[in-house]
PDB file of C-alpha atoms in Angstrom:
ATOM      1  CA  MET A   1      83.642 133.122 100.644  1.00  0.00           C
ATOM      2  CA  ASP A   2      86.765 133.687  98.521  1.00  0.00           C
ATOM      3  CA  VAL A   3      84.829 133.967  95.219  1.00  0.00           C
ATOM      4  CA  ASN A   4      83.110 137.139  93.961  1.00  0.00           C
ATOM      5  CA  ASN A   5      81.013 135.574  91.203  1.00  0.00           C
ATOM      6  CA  ILE A   6      80.103 132.021  90.102  1.00  0.00           C
ATOM      7  CA  VAL A   7      78.916 131.375  86.529  1.00  0.00           C
ATOM      8  CA  ILE A   8      77.400 127.986  85.587  1.00  0.00           C
ATOM      9  CA  ASP A   9      77.781 127.275  81.856  1.00  0.00           C
ATOM     10  CA  ASN A  10      76.705 123.784  80.662  1.00  0.00           C
ATOM     11  CA  ASP A  11      79.589 121.471  81.571  1.00  0.00           C
ATOM     12  CA  LYS A  12      81.781 124.050  83.259  1.00  0.00           C
ATOM     13  CA  VAL A  13      81.786 126.403  86.226  1.00  0.00           C
ATOM     14  CA  ILE A  14      83.606 129.727  86.086  1.00  0.00           C
ATOM     15  CA  LEU A  15      84.777 131.365  89.305  1.00  0.00           C
ATOM     16  CA  ASP A  16      85.442 135.081  88.861  1.00  0.00           C
ATOM     17  CA  GLY A  17      87.358 137.215  91.319  1.00  0.00           C
ATOM     18  CA  VAL A  18      88.871 134.292  93.220  1.00  0.00           C
ATOM     19  CA  LYS A  19      91.059 135.287  96.155  1.00  0.00           C
ATOM     20  CA  ASN A  20      93.728 133.275  97.972  1.00  0.00           C
ATOM     21  CA  PHE A  21      93.698 130.601  95.266  1.00  0.00           C
ATOM     22  CA  ASN A  22      96.591 129.257  93.209  1.00  0.00           C
ATOM     23  CA  ILE A  23      95.864 125.845  91.703  1.00  0.00           C
ATOM     24  CA  LYS A  24      99.555 124.924  91.394  1.00  0.00           C
ATOM     25  CA  GLN A  25     100.226 125.674  95.053  1.00  0.00           C
ATOM     26  CA  ILE A  26      97.076 123.861  96.180  1.00  0.00           C
ATOM     27  CA  LEU A  27      97.853 120.679  94.260  1.00  0.00           C
ATOM     28  CA  GLU A  28     101.611 120.636  94.851  1.00  0.00           C
ATOM     29  CA  CYS A  29     101.806 121.157  98.591  1.00  0.00           C
ATOM     30  CA  GLY A  30     101.808 117.459  99.481  1.00  0.00           C
ATOM     31  CA  GLN A  31      98.145 116.945 100.329  1.00  0.00           C
ATOM     32  CA  CYS A  32      96.862 115.081  97.242  1.00  0.00           C
ATOM     33  CA  PHE A  33      98.093 112.564  94.665  1.00  0.00           C
ATOM     34  CA  ARG A  34      95.448 112.238  91.933  1.00  0.00           C
ATOM     35  CA  TRP A  35      96.128 115.346  89.860  1.00  0.00           C
ATOM     36  CA  GLU A  36      98.084 115.516  86.592  1.00  0.00           C
ATOM     37  CA  LYS A  37      99.646 118.728  85.364  1.00  0.00           C
ATOM     38  CA  VAL A  38      98.539 119.711  81.841  1.00  0.00           C
ATOM     39  CA  GLY A  39      99.902 123.250  81.787  1.00  0.00           C
ATOM     40  CA  GLU A  40     101.388 125.775  84.207  1.00  0.00           C
ATOM     41  CA  LEU A  41      97.996 126.477  85.842  1.00  0.00           C
ATOM     42  CA  ASN A  42      96.033 123.646  84.231  1.00  0.00           C
ATOM     43  CA  TYR A  43      95.393 120.298  85.978  1.00  0.00           C
ATOM     44  CA  ILE A  44      93.180 117.240  85.483  1.00  0.00           C
ATOM     45  CA  GLY A  45      92.237 115.316  88.595  1.00  0.00           C
ATOM     46  CA  VAL A  46      90.125 112.480  89.949  1.00  0.00           C
ATOM     47  CA  ALA A  47      88.264 112.977  93.222  1.00  0.00           C
ATOM     48  CA  HIS A  48      84.931 111.964  94.749  1.00  0.00           C
ATOM     49  CA  GLY A  49      84.220 109.627  91.818  1.00  0.00           C
ATOM     50  CA  ARG A  50      84.570 112.407  89.241  1.00  0.00           C
ATOM     51  CA  VAL A  51      87.131 113.705  86.733  1.00  0.00           C
ATOM     52  CA  ILE A  52      87.491 117.454  86.442  1.00  0.00           C
ATOM     53  CA  GLU A  53      89.902 119.847  84.779  1.00  0.00           C
ATOM     54  CA  VAL A  54      90.882 123.108  86.443  1.00  0.00           C
ATOM     55  CA  ILE A  55      92.339 126.037  84.512  1.00  0.00           C
ATOM     56  CA  GLN A  56      93.381 129.253  86.213  1.00  0.00           C
ATOM     57  CA  GLU A  57      94.002 132.646  84.622  1.00  0.00           C
ATOM     58  CA  ASP A  58      94.851 135.221  87.301  1.00  0.00           C
ATOM     59  CA  ASP A  59      91.735 135.485  89.502  1.00  0.00           C
ATOM     60  CA  LYS A  60      89.532 133.475  87.115  1.00  0.00           C
ATOM     61  CA  VAL A  61      89.249 129.726  87.688  1.00  0.00           C
ATOM     62  CA  THR A  62      87.397 127.439  85.260  1.00  0.00           C
ATOM     63  CA  ILE A  63      86.314 123.960  86.339  1.00  0.00           C
ATOM     64  CA  LEU A  64      85.555 121.757  83.330  1.00  0.00           C
ATOM     65  CA  ASN A  65      83.494 118.549  83.157  1.00  0.00           C
ATOM     66  CA  THR A  66      81.159 119.456  85.985  1.00  0.00           C
ATOM     67  CA  ASN A  67      77.701 120.937  86.581  1.00  0.00           C
ATOM     68  CA  GLU A  68      75.873 123.099  89.089  1.00  0.00           C
ATOM     69  CA  GLU A  69      74.823 120.179  91.293  1.00  0.00           C
ATOM     70  CA  ASP A  70      78.314 118.688  91.551  1.00  0.00           C
ATOM     71  CA  PHE A  71      79.873 122.092  92.087  1.00  0.00           C
ATOM     72  CA  ASN A  72      77.515 122.907  94.961  1.00  0.00           C
ATOM     73  CA  ASN A  73      77.637 119.429  96.510  1.00  0.00           C
ATOM     74  CA  ILE A  74      81.296 118.516  95.916  1.00  0.00           C
ATOM     75  CA  TRP A  75      83.732 121.103  94.573  1.00  0.00           C
ATOM     76  CA  LEU A  76      82.688 124.108  96.648  1.00  0.00           C
ATOM     77  CA  ASP A  77      83.651 122.127  99.739  1.00  0.00           C
ATOM     78  CA  TYR A  78      86.523 120.172  98.158  1.00  0.00           C
ATOM     79  CA  PHE A  79      88.401 123.396  97.377  1.00  0.00           C
ATOM     80  CA  ASP A  80      87.320 124.914 100.719  1.00  0.00           C
ATOM     81  CA  LEU A  81      85.870 127.893  98.854  1.00  0.00           C
ATOM     82  CA  LYS A  82      83.476 128.892 101.628  1.00  0.00           C
ATOM     83  CA  ARG A  83      86.412 129.754 103.883  1.00  0.00           C
ATOM     84  CA  ASP A  84      87.974 133.207 103.886  1.00  0.00           C
ATOM     85  CA  TYR A  85      91.705 132.517 103.809  1.00  0.00           C
ATOM     86  CA  SER A  86      92.441 136.173 104.486  1.00  0.00           C
ATOM     87  CA  GLU A  87      91.172 135.443 107.998  1.00  0.00           C
ATOM     88  CA  ILE A  88      93.476 132.414 108.255  1.00  0.00           C
ATOM     89  CA  LYS A  89      96.443 134.542 107.217  1.00  0.00           C
ATOM     90  CA  ALA A  90      95.458 137.287 109.647  1.00  0.00           C
ATOM     91  CA  GLY A  91      95.255 134.677 112.400  1.00  0.00           C
ATOM     92  CA  LEU A  92      98.804 133.582 111.617  1.00  0.00           C
ATOM     93  CA  ALA A  93     100.101 137.141 111.108  1.00  0.00           C
ATOM     94  CA  HIS A  94     101.040 137.552 114.770  1.00  0.00           C
ATOM     95  CA  ASP A  95     103.920 135.220 113.921  1.00  0.00           C
ATOM     96  CA  GLU A  96     106.199 137.414 111.828  1.00  0.00           C
ATOM     97  CA  ILE A  97     108.516 134.503 111.079  1.00  0.00           C
ATOM     98  CA  LEU A  98     105.726 132.479 109.480  1.00  0.00           C
ATOM     99  CA  GLY A  99     104.734 135.500 107.388  1.00  0.00           C
ATOM    100  CA  LYS A 100     107.447 134.735 104.829  1.00  0.00           C
ATOM    101  CA  SER A 101     105.959 131.290 104.160  1.00  0.00           C
ATOM    102  CA  VAL A 102     102.387 132.616 104.055  1.00  0.00           C
ATOM    103  CA  GLU A 103     103.359 135.261 101.518  1.00  0.00           C
ATOM    104  CA  TYR A 104     105.205 132.702  99.400  1.00  0.00           C
ATOM    105  CA  GLY A 105     102.327 130.172  99.382  1.00  0.00           C
ATOM    106  CA  TYR A 106      99.604 132.830  99.209  1.00  0.00           C
ATOM    107  CA  GLY A 107      97.273 130.631  97.117  1.00  0.00           C
ATOM    108  CA  ILE A 108      97.346 127.418  99.175  1.00  0.00           C
ATOM    109  CA  ARG A 109      94.001 126.009 100.328  1.00  0.00           C
ATOM    110  CA  LEU A 110      93.294 122.810 102.244  1.00  0.00           C
ATOM    111  CA  LEU A 111      91.375 120.236 100.214  1.00  0.00           C
ATOM    112  CA  ASN A 112      88.564 118.223 101.823  1.00  0.00           C
ATOM    113  CA  GLN A 113      89.207 114.691 100.577  1.00  0.00           C
ATOM    114  CA  GLU A 114      87.741 111.218 101.184  1.00  0.00           C
ATOM    115  CA  HIS A 115      88.678 109.302 104.342  1.00  0.00           C
ATOM    116  CA  PHE A 116      89.429 105.881 102.855  1.00  0.00           C
ATOM    117  CA  GLU A 117      91.429 107.163  99.887  1.00  0.00           C
ATOM    118  CA  LEU A 118      93.549 109.325 102.187  1.00  0.00           C
ATOM    119  CA  LEU A 119      94.077 106.485 104.659  1.00  0.00           C
ATOM    120  CA  ILE A 120      95.466 104.186 101.948  1.00  0.00           C
ATOM    121  CA  SER A 121      97.340 107.007 100.189  1.00  0.00           C
ATOM    122  CA  PHE A 122      99.243 108.097 103.282  1.00  0.00           C
ATOM    123  CA  ILE A 123     100.055 104.517 104.285  1.00  0.00           C
ATOM    124  CA  ILE A 124     101.680 104.345 100.843  1.00  0.00           C
ATOM    125  CA  SER A 125     103.460 107.656 101.536  1.00  0.00           C
ATOM    126  CA  ALA A 126     105.600 106.266 104.367  1.00  0.00           C
ATOM    127  CA  ARG A 127     109.281 106.599 103.430  1.00  0.00           C
ATOM    128  CA  ASN A 128     108.306 107.269  99.830  1.00  0.00           C
ATOM    129  CA  SER A 129     108.676 110.055  97.253  1.00  0.00           C
ATOM    130  CA  ILE A 130     105.660 111.918  95.856  1.00  0.00           C
ATOM    131  CA  PRO A 131     106.182 110.639  92.256  1.00  0.00           C
ATOM    132  CA  SER A 132     106.329 107.041  93.552  1.00  0.00           C
ATOM    133  CA  ILE A 133     103.251 107.560  95.731  1.00  0.00           C
ATOM    134  CA  MET A 134     101.323 108.942  92.744  1.00  0.00           C
ATOM    135  CA  LYS A 135     102.408 106.039  90.530  1.00  0.00           C
ATOM    136  CA  THR A 136     101.314 103.395  93.059  1.00  0.00           C
ATOM    137  CA  ILE A 137      97.944 105.063  93.708  1.00  0.00           C
ATOM    138  CA  LYS A 138      97.369 105.353  89.967  1.00  0.00           C
ATOM    139  CA  LYS A 139      98.095 101.631  89.478  1.00  0.00           C
ATOM    140  CA  ILE A 140      95.761 100.674  92.337  1.00  0.00           C
ATOM    141  CA  SER A 141      93.039 102.827  90.788  1.00  0.00           C
ATOM    142  CA  GLU A 142      93.565 101.375  87.307  1.00  0.00           C
ATOM    143  CA  LYS A 143      93.344  97.816  88.647  1.00  0.00           C
ATOM    144  CA  TRP A 144      90.380  98.134  91.003  1.00  0.00           C
ATOM    145  CA  GLY A 145      88.727 101.515  90.370  1.00  0.00           C
ATOM    146  CA  THR A 146      85.913 102.527  88.028  1.00  0.00           C
ATOM    147  CA  PRO A 147      86.898 103.896  84.574  1.00  0.00           C
ATOM    148  CA  ILE A 148      85.779 107.389  83.503  1.00  0.00           C
ATOM    149  CA  GLU A 149      86.310 108.840  80.031  1.00  0.00           C
ATOM    150  CA  TYR A 150      87.368 112.448  79.568  1.00  0.00           C
ATOM    151  CA  LYS A 151      88.753 114.086  76.401  1.00  0.00           C
ATOM    152  CA  GLY A 152      89.505 110.704  74.833  1.00  0.00           C
ATOM    153  CA  ASN A 153      91.456 109.453  77.854  1.00  0.00           C
ATOM    154  CA  THR A 154      90.467 106.943  80.504  1.00  0.00           C
ATOM    155  CA  TYR A 155      90.821 107.869  84.161  1.00  0.00           C
ATOM    156  CA  TYR A 156      90.006 105.712  87.172  1.00  0.00           C
ATOM    157  CA  THR A 157      88.340 106.474  90.475  1.00  0.00           C
ATOM    158  CA  PHE A 158      90.094 105.449  93.652  1.00  0.00           C
ATOM    159  CA  PRO A 159      88.533 102.066  94.536  1.00  0.00           C
ATOM    160  CA  THR A 160      86.075 101.682  97.373  1.00  0.00           C
ATOM    161  CA  PRO A 161      86.778  99.287 100.271  1.00  0.00           C
ATOM    162  CA  GLU A 162      84.298  96.883  98.635  1.00  0.00           C
ATOM    163  CA  GLN A 163      86.142  96.997  95.287  1.00  0.00           C
ATOM    164  CA  LEU A 164      89.406  96.215  97.098  1.00  0.00           C
ATOM    165  CA  LYS A 165      88.112  93.497  99.421  1.00  0.00           C
ATOM    166  CA  ASP A 166      89.676  90.600  97.464  1.00  0.00           C
ATOM    167  CA  ALA A 167      93.009  92.320  96.744  1.00  0.00           C
ATOM    168  CA  THR A 168      95.938  90.194  97.882  1.00  0.00           C
ATOM    169  CA  GLU A 169      99.277  91.333  99.250  1.00  0.00           C
ATOM    170  CA  GLU A 170     101.074  89.854  96.235  1.00  0.00           C
ATOM    171  CA  VAL A 171      98.961  91.775  93.718  1.00  0.00           C
ATOM    172  CA  ILE A 172      99.155  95.027  95.678  1.00  0.00           C
ATOM    173  CA  LYS A 173     102.951  94.637  95.754  1.00  0.00           C
ATOM    174  CA  GLU A 174     102.882  94.698  91.949  1.00  0.00           C
ATOM    175  CA  THR A 175     101.640  98.306  92.125  1.00  0.00           C
ATOM    176  CA  GLY A 176     104.891  99.349  93.823  1.00  0.00           C
ATOM    177  CA  ALA A 177     103.485  99.483  97.357  1.00  0.00           C
ATOM    178  CA  SER A 178     106.446  97.393  98.564  1.00  0.00           C
ATOM    179  CA  PHE A 179     106.573  96.616 102.321  1.00  0.00           C
ATOM    180  CA  ARG A 180     103.435  98.728 102.798  1.00  0.00           C
ATOM    181  CA  SER A 181     101.339  96.115 100.948  1.00  0.00           C
ATOM    182  CA  LYS A 182     100.691  94.071 104.096  1.00  0.00           C
ATOM    183  CA  TYR A 183      99.475  97.213 105.880  1.00  0.00           C
ATOM    184  CA  ILE A 184      97.155  98.027 102.998  1.00  0.00           C
ATOM    185  CA  VAL A 185      95.626  94.519 102.957  1.00  0.00           C
ATOM    186  CA  ASP A 186      95.102  94.657 106.723  1.00  0.00           C
ATOM    187  CA  THR A 187      93.525  98.133 106.488  1.00  0.00           C
ATOM    188  CA  ILE A 188      91.169  97.091 103.679  1.00  0.00           C
ATOM    189  CA  ALA A 189      89.997  94.137 105.798  1.00  0.00           C
ATOM    190  CA  LYS A 190      89.481  96.307 108.880  1.00  0.00           C
ATOM    191  CA  VAL A 191      87.477  98.944 107.006  1.00  0.00           C
ATOM    192  CA  ASN A 192      85.326  96.258 105.365  1.00  0.00           C
ATOM    193  CA  GLU A 193      84.516  94.782 108.781  1.00  0.00           C
ATOM    194  CA  ASN A 194      82.340  97.855 109.454  1.00  0.00           C
ATOM    195  CA  SER A 195      83.305  97.482 113.105  1.00  0.00           C
ATOM    196  CA  TYR A 196      83.097 100.251 115.699  1.00  0.00           C
ATOM    197  CA  ASP A 197      86.882 100.564 116.144  1.00  0.00           C
ATOM    198  CA  PHE A 198      87.607 100.985 112.441  1.00  0.00           C
ATOM    199  CA  ASP A 199      84.622 103.063 111.333  1.00  0.00           C
ATOM    200  CA  LEU A 200      86.284 106.003 109.550  1.00  0.00           C
ATOM    201  CA  GLU A 201      83.191 108.185 109.732  1.00  0.00           C
ATOM    202  CA  ARG A 202      83.016 107.680 113.499  1.00  0.00           C
ATOM    203  CA  ILE A 203      86.748 108.278 113.898  1.00  0.00           C
ATOM    204  CA  SER A 204      86.489 111.515 111.922  1.00  0.00           C
ATOM    205  CA  LYS A 205      84.006 112.881 114.465  1.00  0.00           C
ATOM    206  CA  LEU A 206      86.244 112.260 117.486  1.00  0.00           C
ATOM    207  CA  ASN A 207      88.142 115.143 119.031  1.00  0.00           C
ATOM    208  CA  THR A 208      91.617 115.762 117.645  1.00  0.00           C
ATOM    209  CA  ASP A 209      93.612 113.759 120.200  1.00  0.00           C
ATOM    210  CA  GLU A 210      91.206 110.799 120.206  1.00  0.00           C
ATOM    211  CA  CYS A 211      91.149 110.798 116.400  1.00  0.00           C
ATOM    212  CA  HIS A 212      94.959 110.784 116.312  1.00  0.00           C
ATOM    213  CA  VAL A 213      95.086 107.740 118.606  1.00  0.00           C
ATOM    214  CA  ALA A 214      92.276 105.862 116.820  1.00  0.00           C
ATOM    215  CA  LEU A 215      93.870 106.196 113.383  1.00  0.00           C
ATOM    216  CA  GLN A 216      97.085 104.638 114.676  1.00  0.00           C
ATOM    217  CA  ASN A 217      95.184 101.395 115.287  1.00  0.00           C
ATOM    218  CA  PHE A 218      95.534 100.854 111.535  1.00  0.00           C
ATOM    219  CA  LYS A 219      98.825  99.130 110.698  1.00  0.00           C
ATOM    220  CA  GLY A 220     101.243 101.427 108.910  1.00  0.00           C
ATOM    221  CA  VAL A 221      99.734 104.565 110.445  1.00  0.00           C
ATOM    222  CA  GLY A 222     102.058 106.436 112.782  1.00  0.00           C
ATOM    223  CA  SER A 223     101.832 109.937 114.197  1.00  0.00           C
ATOM    224  CA  LYS A 224     102.712 111.797 110.990  1.00  0.00           C
ATOM    225  CA  VAL A 225     100.436 109.720 108.727  1.00  0.00           C
ATOM    226  CA  ALA A 226      97.572 110.084 111.220  1.00  0.00           C
ATOM    227  CA  ASP A 227      98.047 113.868 111.183  1.00  0.00           C
ATOM    228  CA  CYS A 228      97.935 113.889 107.361  1.00  0.00           C
ATOM    229  CA  ILE A 229      94.676 111.903 107.257  1.00  0.00           C
ATOM    230  CA  MET A 230      93.161 114.131 109.938  1.00  0.00           C
ATOM    231  CA  LEU A 231      94.156 117.369 108.260  1.00  0.00           C
ATOM    232  CA  PHE A 232      93.389 116.502 104.648  1.00  0.00           C
ATOM    233  CA  SER A 233      90.187 114.505 105.078  1.00  0.00           C
ATOM    234  CA  MET A 234      88.811 114.869 108.615  1.00  0.00           C
ATOM    235  CA  ARG A 235      88.863 118.653 109.145  1.00  0.00           C
ATOM    236  CA  LYS A 236      91.160 118.512 112.157  1.00  0.00           C
ATOM    237  CA  TYR A 237      92.870 121.834 111.583  1.00  0.00           C
ATOM    238  CA  SER A 238      95.164 121.695 114.601  1.00  0.00           C
ATOM    239  CA  ALA A 239      96.865 118.594 113.139  1.00  0.00           C
ATOM    240  CA  PHE A 240     100.488 119.290 112.223  1.00  0.00           C
ATOM    241  CA  PRO A 241     102.143 116.568 110.098  1.00  0.00           C
ATOM    242  CA  VAL A 242     105.921 116.705 110.464  1.00  0.00           C
ATOM    243  CA  ASP A 243     107.976 115.376 107.552  1.00  0.00           C
ATOM    244  CA  VAL A 244     111.537 116.210 106.578  1.00  0.00           C
ATOM    245  CA  TRP A 245     110.564 119.503 104.890  1.00  0.00           C
ATOM    246  CA  VAL A 246     108.466 120.712 107.794  1.00  0.00           C
ATOM    247  CA  LYS A 247     111.230 119.766 110.238  1.00  0.00           C
ATOM    248  CA  ARG A 248     113.702 121.755 108.153  1.00  0.00           C
ATOM    249  CA  ALA A 249     111.316 124.723 108.079  1.00  0.00           C
ATOM    250  CA  MET A 250     110.854 124.609 111.857  1.00  0.00           C
ATOM    251  CA  ILE A 251     114.627 124.472 112.377  1.00  0.00           C
ATOM    252  CA  PHE A 252     115.198 127.216 109.770  1.00  0.00           C
ATOM    253  CA  PHE A 253     112.541 129.581 111.170  1.00  0.00           C
ATOM    254  CA  TYR A 254     112.358 128.652 114.843  1.00  0.00           C
ATOM    255  CA  GLY A 255     115.723 127.085 115.661  1.00  0.00           C
ATOM    256  CA  ALA A 256     114.117 123.774 116.618  1.00  0.00           C
ATOM    257  CA  GLU A 257     117.524 122.065 116.520  1.00  0.00           C
ATOM    258  CA  ASP A 258     117.681 118.346 117.264  1.00  0.00           C
ATOM    259  CA  ALA A 259     114.028 118.244 118.253  1.00  0.00           C
ATOM    260  CA  SER A 260     112.170 114.994 117.691  1.00  0.00           C
ATOM    261  CA  LEU A 261     109.321 115.040 115.195  1.00  0.00           C
ATOM    262  CA  ASN A 262     106.829 114.658 118.036  1.00  0.00           C
ATOM    263  CA  LYS A 263     108.328 117.594 119.964  1.00  0.00           C
ATOM    264  CA  ILE A 264     108.074 119.742 116.832  1.00  0.00           C
ATOM    265  CA  ARG A 265     104.454 118.612 116.409  1.00  0.00           C
ATOM    266  CA  ILE A 266     103.592 119.578 119.990  1.00  0.00           C
ATOM    267  CA  PHE A 267     105.487 122.878 119.734  1.00  0.00           C
ATOM    268  CA  ALA A 268     103.583 123.798 116.560  1.00  0.00           C
ATOM    269  CA  ARG A 269     100.173 122.845 117.968  1.00  0.00           C
ATOM    270  CA  ASP A 270     100.846 124.963 121.067  1.00  0.00           C
ATOM    271  CA  LYS A 271     102.082 127.881 118.968  1.00  0.00           C
ATOM    272  CA  PHE A 272      99.512 127.907 116.161  1.00  0.00           C
ATOM    273  CA  GLY A 273      96.510 126.277 117.877  1.00  0.00           C
ATOM    274  CA  GLU A 274      93.548 125.572 115.599  1.00  0.00           C
ATOM    275  CA  LEU A 275      95.442 127.077 112.664  1.00  0.00           C
ATOM    276  CA  ALA A 276      98.408 124.679 112.966  1.00  0.00           C
ATOM    277  CA  GLY A 277      97.376 122.653 109.910  1.00  0.00           C
ATOM    278  CA  PHE A 278      97.241 125.741 107.719  1.00  0.00           C
ATOM    279  CA  ALA A 279     100.640 126.848 109.048  1.00  0.00           C
ATOM    280  CA  GLN A 280     102.018 123.396 108.215  1.00  0.00           C
ATOM    281  CA  GLN A 281     101.015 123.708 104.571  1.00  0.00           C
ATOM    282  CA  TYR A 282     102.621 127.131 104.192  1.00  0.00           C
ATOM    283  CA  LEU A 283     105.819 125.914 105.876  1.00  0.00           C
ATOM    284  CA  PHE A 284     105.991 122.682 103.866  1.00  0.00           C
ATOM    285  CA  TYR A 285     105.533 124.473 100.538  1.00  0.00           C
ATOM    286  CA  TYR A 286     108.068 127.180 101.341  1.00  0.00           C
ATOM    287  CA  ALA A 287     110.715 124.719 102.551  1.00  0.00           C
ATOM    288  CA  ARG A 288     110.334 122.308  99.638  1.00  0.00           C
ATOM    289  CA  GLU A 289     110.096 124.896  96.873  1.00  0.00           C
ATOM    290  CA  ASN A 290     113.131 126.742  98.220  1.00  0.00           C
ATOM    291  CA  LYS A 291     114.993 123.482  98.943  1.00  0.00           C
ATOM    292  CA  ILE A 292     115.818 124.592 102.456  1.00  0.00           C
ATOM    293  CA  LYS A 293     118.718 122.770 104.080  1.00  0.00           C
ATOM    294  CA  VAL A 294     119.887 123.074 107.638  1.00  0.00           C
ATOM    295  CA  GLY A 295     122.861 122.089 109.770  1.00  0.00           C
ATOM    296  CA  GLU A 296     125.224 119.628 108.150  1.00  0.00           C
ATOM    297  CA  GLU A 297     122.932 118.658 105.254  1.00  0.00           C
TER     298      GLU A 297
END
């Protein structure tokens, strides 16, 4: 575990001696969309039907608006705190090229998020910017989710499939989902069917390749979106989502010139194996934060 000491104090949990943890890097590496920045290392987020605030001071992390039960049952796993990321980094250390990205994003951790929320969120992400994705998800939550009060403000949970079952394409379009609205309506209907083919819990337990194929039966889910859902909510750590930043990183570090996104995906899975998803997060964060450009860009 990457925490030396855990102190439970009424409505907050204090993590002392936290290693391999930087809340800014964790929340700004493209894996989640429900967190608002309050200060440099201070964020308020909605996840698993809860609102929490996270404040970091060096190796001390305080989680506000929670309790011992929720911490043990939700947040310990959500922040992947039982995993020793020093081992992950050591496993990737044989690749000296990747080392630069690992050192830069030293505090990144993979979040364990909810299947349905991630499925809808990454359908929305297709050909979209992160601020726009966040805005659309926030509007969907405000319209159909459950309100929660915190510090005088109202936050909203991401709606369940049941809460969204009567949402129409026209109304979803009003949230800014654009052409993706028809995919969202179709996905909501499929999940609410509770059928074998579209059972997200069942799909999550398939092996990596079968899971990748099964997720693409949802409209609006291609290879990259399927990899995102697998990596960020289904614990498929060999998944390697390839977006523009990751492609640039692979070209910059590995000379993967003119390679298709799928070829880069296969190359990375072969190279990094079961740690490919962790490598992807380090590469994405490094490329985006350093605004890497390649070729004629």
